[in-house]
Amino acid sequence: MGLLLWSCQTKKVNQREVAIYQTLREAAQQQRQDVHYFTRQAPDSLEQVYQLIVKKATTIDQALVALNDTLVQKAGKGVDTKTQAPKQAYETAQTHQILKPKLVQLNQTLRQYYEFLKVKAKGVPVPDLKVYDEKLYSRYFEGTPLIQCLQMLQQLRNDVWFNANLVSQRLSY
């Protein structure tokens, strides 16, 4: 039994999964840069709104990055220098022990951010940030290995910045 568990934990990470993770991570960073670039040239009438959007998005982004880093270090046992993925990319038990309690607050924060954007967007359709109900954990994370949880966290980061970008651009019209 112990050998079976050990063999599952040392399974090499799939290059496709690493590529997805890296692509999502880079996309989130690019969305963040786009928002900062666009809001630097804000009309005076929208400057406070833009600053508030960026502040809220930055707070969520920092929470997602911190959770990502905690999962990589604790559940993933650090980063494999060859693959740039967690050493234990398919770990599940410790991943969910860390992730589940953190997602309760994160989900609430995402929902508040989404509602804030909907109010500020004034009729602009804002993508849902995967928070249309309170089942964020069970719908997207439960039972999934670490690498897939990290992918989803990066997708959430991307969505947060995409929505900030979308609302900022639409308000300027």
PDB file of C-alpha atoms in Angstrom:
ATOM      1  CA  MET A   1       0.000   0.000   0.000  1.00  0.00           C
ATOM      2  CA  GLY A   2       2.791   2.435   0.932  1.00  0.00           C
ATOM      3  CA  LEU A   3       4.570   1.714  -2.353  1.00  0.00           C
ATOM      4  CA  LEU A   4       1.367   2.464  -4.256  1.00  0.00           C
ATOM      5  CA  LEU A   5       0.995   5.826  -2.516  1.00  0.00           C
ATOM      6  CA  TRP A   6       4.647   6.646  -3.103  1.00  0.00           C
ATOM      7  CA  SER A   7       4.386   5.852  -6.809  1.00  0.00           C
ATOM      8  CA  CYS A   8       1.360   8.138  -7.156  1.00  0.00           C
ATOM      9  CA  GLN A   9       3.186  10.998  -5.469  1.00  0.00           C
ATOM     10  CA  THR A  10       6.295  10.760  -7.654  1.00  0.00           C
ATOM     11  CA  LYS A  11       4.431  10.708 -10.957  1.00  0.00           C
ATOM     12  CA  LYS A  12       6.074  13.131 -13.361  1.00  0.00           C
ATOM     13  CA  VAL A  13       4.058  16.163 -14.226  1.00  0.00           C
ATOM     14  CA  ASN A  14       2.513  16.237 -17.667  1.00  0.00           C
ATOM     15  CA  GLN A  15       4.131  18.910 -19.892  1.00  0.00           C
ATOM     16  CA  ARG A  16       0.702  19.933 -21.190  1.00  0.00           C
ATOM     17  CA  GLU A  17      -0.459  20.704 -17.656  1.00  0.00           C
ATOM     18  CA  VAL A  18       2.667  22.749 -16.998  1.00  0.00           C
ATOM     19  CA  ALA A  19       2.161  24.639 -20.264  1.00  0.00           C
ATOM     20  CA  ILE A  20      -1.451  25.410 -19.345  1.00  0.00           C
ATOM     21  CA  TYR A  21      -0.389  26.618 -15.905  1.00  0.00           C
ATOM     22  CA  GLN A  22       2.377  28.828 -17.321  1.00  0.00           C
ATOM     23  CA  THR A  23       0.105  30.221 -20.065  1.00  0.00           C
ATOM     24  CA  LEU A  24      -2.624  31.101 -17.576  1.00  0.00           C
ATOM     25  CA  ARG A  25      -0.081  32.680 -15.276  1.00  0.00           C
ATOM     26  CA  GLU A  26       1.348  34.809 -18.085  1.00  0.00           C
ATOM     27  CA  ALA A  27      -2.148  35.779 -19.279  1.00  0.00           C
ATOM     28  CA  ALA A  28      -3.081  36.979 -15.790  1.00  0.00           C
ATOM     29  CA  GLN A  29       0.099  39.028 -15.584  1.00  0.00           C
ATOM     30  CA  GLN A  30      -0.593  40.550 -19.008  1.00  0.00           C
ATOM     31  CA  GLN A  31      -4.188  41.410 -18.051  1.00  0.00           C
ATOM     32  CA  ARG A  32      -2.842  43.100 -14.931  1.00  0.00           C
ATOM     33  CA  GLN A  33      -0.348  45.121 -16.964  1.00  0.00           C
ATOM     34  CA  ASP A  34      -3.079  46.109 -19.434  1.00  0.00           C
ATOM     35  CA  VAL A  35      -5.295  47.414 -16.642  1.00  0.00           C
ATOM     36  CA  HIS A  36      -2.478  49.467 -15.167  1.00  0.00           C
ATOM     37  CA  TYR A  37      -1.558  50.870 -18.579  1.00  0.00           C
ATOM     38  CA  PHE A  38      -5.126  51.765 -19.459  1.00  0.00           C
ATOM     39  CA  THR A  39      -6.001  53.330 -16.110  1.00  0.00           C
ATOM     40  CA  ARG A  40      -2.891  55.550 -16.120  1.00  0.00           C
ATOM     41  CA  GLN A  41      -4.541  57.601 -18.829  1.00  0.00           C
ATOM     42  CA  ALA A  42      -7.850  57.918 -16.999  1.00  0.00           C
ATOM     43  CA  PRO A  43     -10.072  60.906 -17.564  1.00  0.00           C
ATOM     44  CA  ASP A  44     -10.347  62.988 -14.376  1.00  0.00           C
ATOM     45  CA  SER A  45     -14.012  62.081 -13.972  1.00  0.00           C
ATOM     46  CA  LEU A  46     -13.181  58.360 -13.794  1.00  0.00           C
ATOM     47  CA  GLU A  47      -9.867  58.424 -11.969  1.00  0.00           C
ATOM     48  CA  GLN A  48     -11.310  57.534  -8.545  1.00  0.00           C
ATOM     49  CA  VAL A  49     -13.381  54.685 -10.004  1.00  0.00           C
ATOM     50  CA  TYR A  50     -10.352  53.308 -11.826  1.00  0.00           C
ATOM     51  CA  GLN A  51      -8.233  53.525  -8.693  1.00  0.00           C
ATOM     52  CA  LEU A  52     -10.880  51.640  -6.732  1.00  0.00           C
ATOM     53  CA  ILE A  53     -11.163  48.942  -9.424  1.00  0.00           C
ATOM     54  CA  VAL A  54      -7.380  48.491  -9.470  1.00  0.00           C
ATOM     55  CA  LYS A  55      -7.185  48.477  -5.665  1.00  0.00           C
ATOM     56  CA  LYS A  56      -9.845  45.772  -5.335  1.00  0.00           C
ATOM     57  CA  ALA A  57      -8.367  43.690  -8.171  1.00  0.00           C
ATOM     58  CA  THR A  58      -4.878  44.011  -6.670  1.00  0.00           C
ATOM     59  CA  THR A  59      -6.095  42.806  -3.270  1.00  0.00           C
ATOM     60  CA  ILE A  60      -7.670  39.718  -4.840  1.00  0.00           C
ATOM     61  CA  ASP A  61      -4.623  39.139  -7.039  1.00  0.00           C
ATOM     62  CA  GLN A  62      -2.315  39.246  -4.013  1.00  0.00           C
ATOM     63  CA  ALA A  63      -4.529  36.743  -2.164  1.00  0.00           C
ATOM     64  CA  LEU A  64      -4.540  34.391  -5.164  1.00  0.00           C
ATOM     65  CA  VAL A  65      -0.766  34.661  -5.619  1.00  0.00           C
ATOM     66  CA  ALA A  66      -0.176  34.036  -1.910  1.00  0.00           C
ATOM     67  CA  LEU A  67      -2.462  30.996  -1.980  1.00  0.00           C
ATOM     68  CA  ASN A  68      -0.729  29.721  -5.126  1.00  0.00           C
ATOM     69  CA  ASP A  69       2.701  30.138  -3.521  1.00  0.00           C
ATOM     70  CA  THR A  70       1.589  28.466  -0.280  1.00  0.00           C
ATOM     71  CA  LEU A  71       0.223  25.498  -2.190  1.00  0.00           C
ATOM     72  CA  VAL A  72       3.392  25.160  -4.278  1.00  0.00           C
ATOM     73  CA  GLN A  73       5.670  25.332  -1.236  1.00  0.00           C
ATOM     74  CA  LYS A  74       3.679  23.247   1.235  1.00  0.00           C
ATOM     75  CA  ALA A  75       1.657  20.758  -0.820  1.00  0.00           C
ATOM     76  CA  GLY A  76       3.937  20.722  -3.860  1.00  0.00           C
ATOM     77  CA  LYS A  77       7.185  20.634  -1.856  1.00  0.00           C
ATOM     78  CA  GLY A  78       8.659  23.486  -3.899  1.00  0.00           C
ATOM     79  CA  VAL A  79       9.331  23.964  -7.599  1.00  0.00           C
ATOM     80  CA  ASP A  80      11.084  21.465  -9.844  1.00  0.00           C
ATOM     81  CA  THR A  81      13.761  23.514 -11.623  1.00  0.00           C
ATOM     82  CA  LYS A  82      13.435  21.478 -14.828  1.00  0.00           C
ATOM     83  CA  THR A  83       9.671  21.719 -15.265  1.00  0.00           C
ATOM     84  CA  GLN A  84       8.931  24.902 -13.273  1.00  0.00           C
ATOM     85  CA  ALA A  85       6.018  22.961 -11.781  1.00  0.00           C
ATOM     86  CA  PRO A  86       5.567  21.780  -8.194  1.00  0.00           C
ATOM     87  CA  LYS A  87       7.692  18.751  -7.330  1.00  0.00           C
ATOM     88  CA  GLN A  88       4.537  16.925  -6.217  1.00  0.00           C
ATOM     89  CA  ALA A  89       2.173  18.255  -8.864  1.00  0.00           C
ATOM     90  CA  TYR A  90      -0.428  15.525  -8.315  1.00  0.00           C
ATOM     91  CA  GLU A  91      -0.661  15.828  -4.527  1.00  0.00           C
ATOM     92  CA  THR A  92      -4.263  16.099  -3.312  1.00  0.00           C
ATOM     93  CA  ALA A  93      -4.630  15.603   0.456  1.00  0.00           C
ATOM     94  CA  GLN A  94      -2.505  18.502   1.688  1.00  0.00           C
ATOM     95  CA  THR A  95      -3.610  20.637  -1.271  1.00  0.00           C
ATOM     96  CA  HIS A  96      -7.217  20.478  -0.169  1.00  0.00           C
ATOM     97  CA  GLN A  97      -6.391  20.814   3.507  1.00  0.00           C
ATOM     98  CA  ILE A  98      -4.810  24.196   2.667  1.00  0.00           C
ATOM     99  CA  LEU A  99      -7.166  25.232  -0.107  1.00  0.00           C
ATOM    100  CA  LYS A 100     -10.644  24.538   1.218  1.00  0.00           C
ATOM    101  CA  PRO A 101     -10.650  26.941   4.197  1.00  0.00           C
ATOM    102  CA  LYS A 102      -8.968  29.709   2.176  1.00  0.00           C
ATOM    103  CA  LEU A 103     -11.563  29.535  -0.592  1.00  0.00           C
ATOM    104  CA  VAL A 104     -14.445  30.412   1.729  1.00  0.00           C
ATOM    105  CA  GLN A 105     -13.141  33.957   2.259  1.00  0.00           C
ATOM    106  CA  LEU A 106     -11.794  34.215  -1.274  1.00  0.00           C
ATOM    107  CA  ASN A 107     -15.169  33.294  -2.751  1.00  0.00           C
ATOM    108  CA  GLN A 108     -16.856  35.998  -0.678  1.00  0.00           C
ATOM    109  CA  THR A 109     -14.274  38.557  -1.798  1.00  0.00           C
ATOM    110  CA  LEU A 110     -14.739  37.544  -5.441  1.00  0.00           C
ATOM    111  CA  ARG A 111     -18.498  37.878  -5.125  1.00  0.00           C
ATOM    112  CA  GLN A 112     -18.178  41.363  -3.611  1.00  0.00           C
ATOM    113  CA  TYR A 113     -15.769  42.389  -6.370  1.00  0.00           C
ATOM    114  CA  TYR A 114     -18.131  41.059  -9.032  1.00  0.00           C
ATOM    115  CA  GLU A 115     -21.072  42.949  -7.544  1.00  0.00           C
ATOM    116  CA  PHE A 116     -18.948  46.103  -7.325  1.00  0.00           C
ATOM    117  CA  LEU A 117     -17.981  45.803 -11.002  1.00  0.00           C
ATOM    118  CA  LYS A 118     -21.584  45.218 -12.044  1.00  0.00           C
ATOM    119  CA  VAL A 119     -22.610  48.449 -10.301  1.00  0.00           C
ATOM    120  CA  LYS A 120     -19.705  50.435 -11.761  1.00  0.00           C
ATOM    121  CA  ALA A 121     -20.109  48.895 -15.224  1.00  0.00           C
ATOM    122  CA  LYS A 122     -23.560  50.438 -15.607  1.00  0.00           C
ATOM    123  CA  GLY A 123     -25.086  47.777 -17.821  1.00  0.00           C
ATOM    124  CA  VAL A 124     -21.903  46.387 -19.367  1.00  0.00           C
ATOM    125  CA  PRO A 125     -22.119  42.587 -19.255  1.00  0.00           C
ATOM    126  CA  VAL A 126     -19.386  41.472 -16.848  1.00  0.00           C
ATOM    127  CA  PRO A 127     -18.249  37.827 -17.018  1.00  0.00           C
ATOM    128  CA  ASP A 128     -19.232  35.956 -13.863  1.00  0.00           C
ATOM    129  CA  LEU A 129     -15.839  35.191 -12.240  1.00  0.00           C
ATOM    130  CA  LYS A 130     -17.151  31.701 -11.469  1.00  0.00           C
ATOM    131  CA  VAL A 131     -18.981  33.045  -8.413  1.00  0.00           C
ATOM    132  CA  TYR A 132     -22.595  32.689  -9.484  1.00  0.00           C
ATOM    133  CA  ASP A 133     -23.183  30.443  -6.499  1.00  0.00           C
ATOM    134  CA  GLU A 134     -21.302  29.526  -3.349  1.00  0.00           C
ATOM    135  CA  LYS A 135     -19.931  26.256  -4.723  1.00  0.00           C
ATOM    136  CA  LEU A 136     -16.574  27.561  -5.888  1.00  0.00           C
ATOM    137  CA  TYR A 137     -14.645  24.828  -4.077  1.00  0.00           C
ATOM    138  CA  SER A 138     -16.870  21.892  -4.982  1.00  0.00           C
ATOM    139  CA  ARG A 139     -17.368  23.024  -8.572  1.00  0.00           C
ATOM    140  CA  TYR A 140     -13.765  23.788  -9.531  1.00  0.00           C
ATOM    141  CA  PHE A 141     -11.346  22.366  -6.977  1.00  0.00           C
ATOM    142  CA  GLU A 142     -12.680  19.396  -4.998  1.00  0.00           C
ATOM    143  CA  GLY A 143     -10.766  16.194  -5.668  1.00  0.00           C
ATOM    144  CA  THR A 144      -8.396  17.742  -8.201  1.00  0.00           C
ATOM    145  CA  PRO A 145      -4.620  17.421  -7.987  1.00  0.00           C
ATOM    146  CA  LEU A 146      -2.426  20.375  -7.085  1.00  0.00           C
ATOM    147  CA  ILE A 147      -1.436  21.289 -10.653  1.00  0.00           C
ATOM    148  CA  GLN A 148      -5.079  21.620 -11.707  1.00  0.00           C
ATOM    149  CA  CYS A 149      -5.902  23.691  -8.620  1.00  0.00           C
ATOM    150  CA  LEU A 150      -3.028  26.005  -9.506  1.00  0.00           C
ATOM    151  CA  GLN A 151      -4.359  26.294 -13.049  1.00  0.00           C
ATOM    152  CA  MET A 152      -7.763  27.293 -11.727  1.00  0.00           C
ATOM    153  CA  LEU A 153      -6.264  29.876  -9.370  1.00  0.00           C
ATOM    154  CA  GLN A 154      -4.419  31.392 -12.332  1.00  0.00           C
ATOM    155  CA  GLN A 155      -7.645  31.408 -14.338  1.00  0.00           C
ATOM    156  CA  LEU A 156      -9.352  33.281 -11.511  1.00  0.00           C
ATOM    157  CA  ARG A 157      -6.523  35.842 -11.520  1.00  0.00           C
ATOM    158  CA  ASN A 158      -6.916  36.220 -15.252  1.00  0.00           C
ATOM    159  CA  ASP A 159     -10.683  36.687 -14.892  1.00  0.00           C
ATOM    160  CA  VAL A 160     -10.280  39.311 -12.154  1.00  0.00           C
ATOM    161  CA  TRP A 161      -7.967  41.410 -14.315  1.00  0.00           C
ATOM    162  CA  PHE A 162      -9.935  40.778 -17.506  1.00  0.00           C
ATOM    163  CA  ASN A 163     -13.083  42.107 -15.847  1.00  0.00           C
ATOM    164  CA  ALA A 164     -11.229  45.111 -14.445  1.00  0.00           C
ATOM    165  CA  ASN A 165      -9.886  45.799 -17.920  1.00  0.00           C
ATOM    166  CA  LEU A 166     -13.284  45.366 -19.551  1.00  0.00           C
ATOM    167  CA  VAL A 167     -15.097  47.666 -17.130  1.00  0.00           C
ATOM    168  CA  SER A 168     -12.327  50.296 -17.264  1.00  0.00           C
ATOM    169  CA  GLN A 169     -12.395  50.364 -21.043  1.00  0.00           C
ATOM    170  CA  ARG A 170     -16.171  50.469 -21.294  1.00  0.00           C
ATOM    171  CA  LEU A 171     -16.457  53.300 -18.778  1.00  0.00           C
ATOM    172  CA  SER A 172     -14.214  55.456 -20.929  1.00  0.00           C
ATOM    173  CA  TYR A 173     -16.638  55.406 -23.886  1.00  0.00           C
TER     174      TYR A 173
END
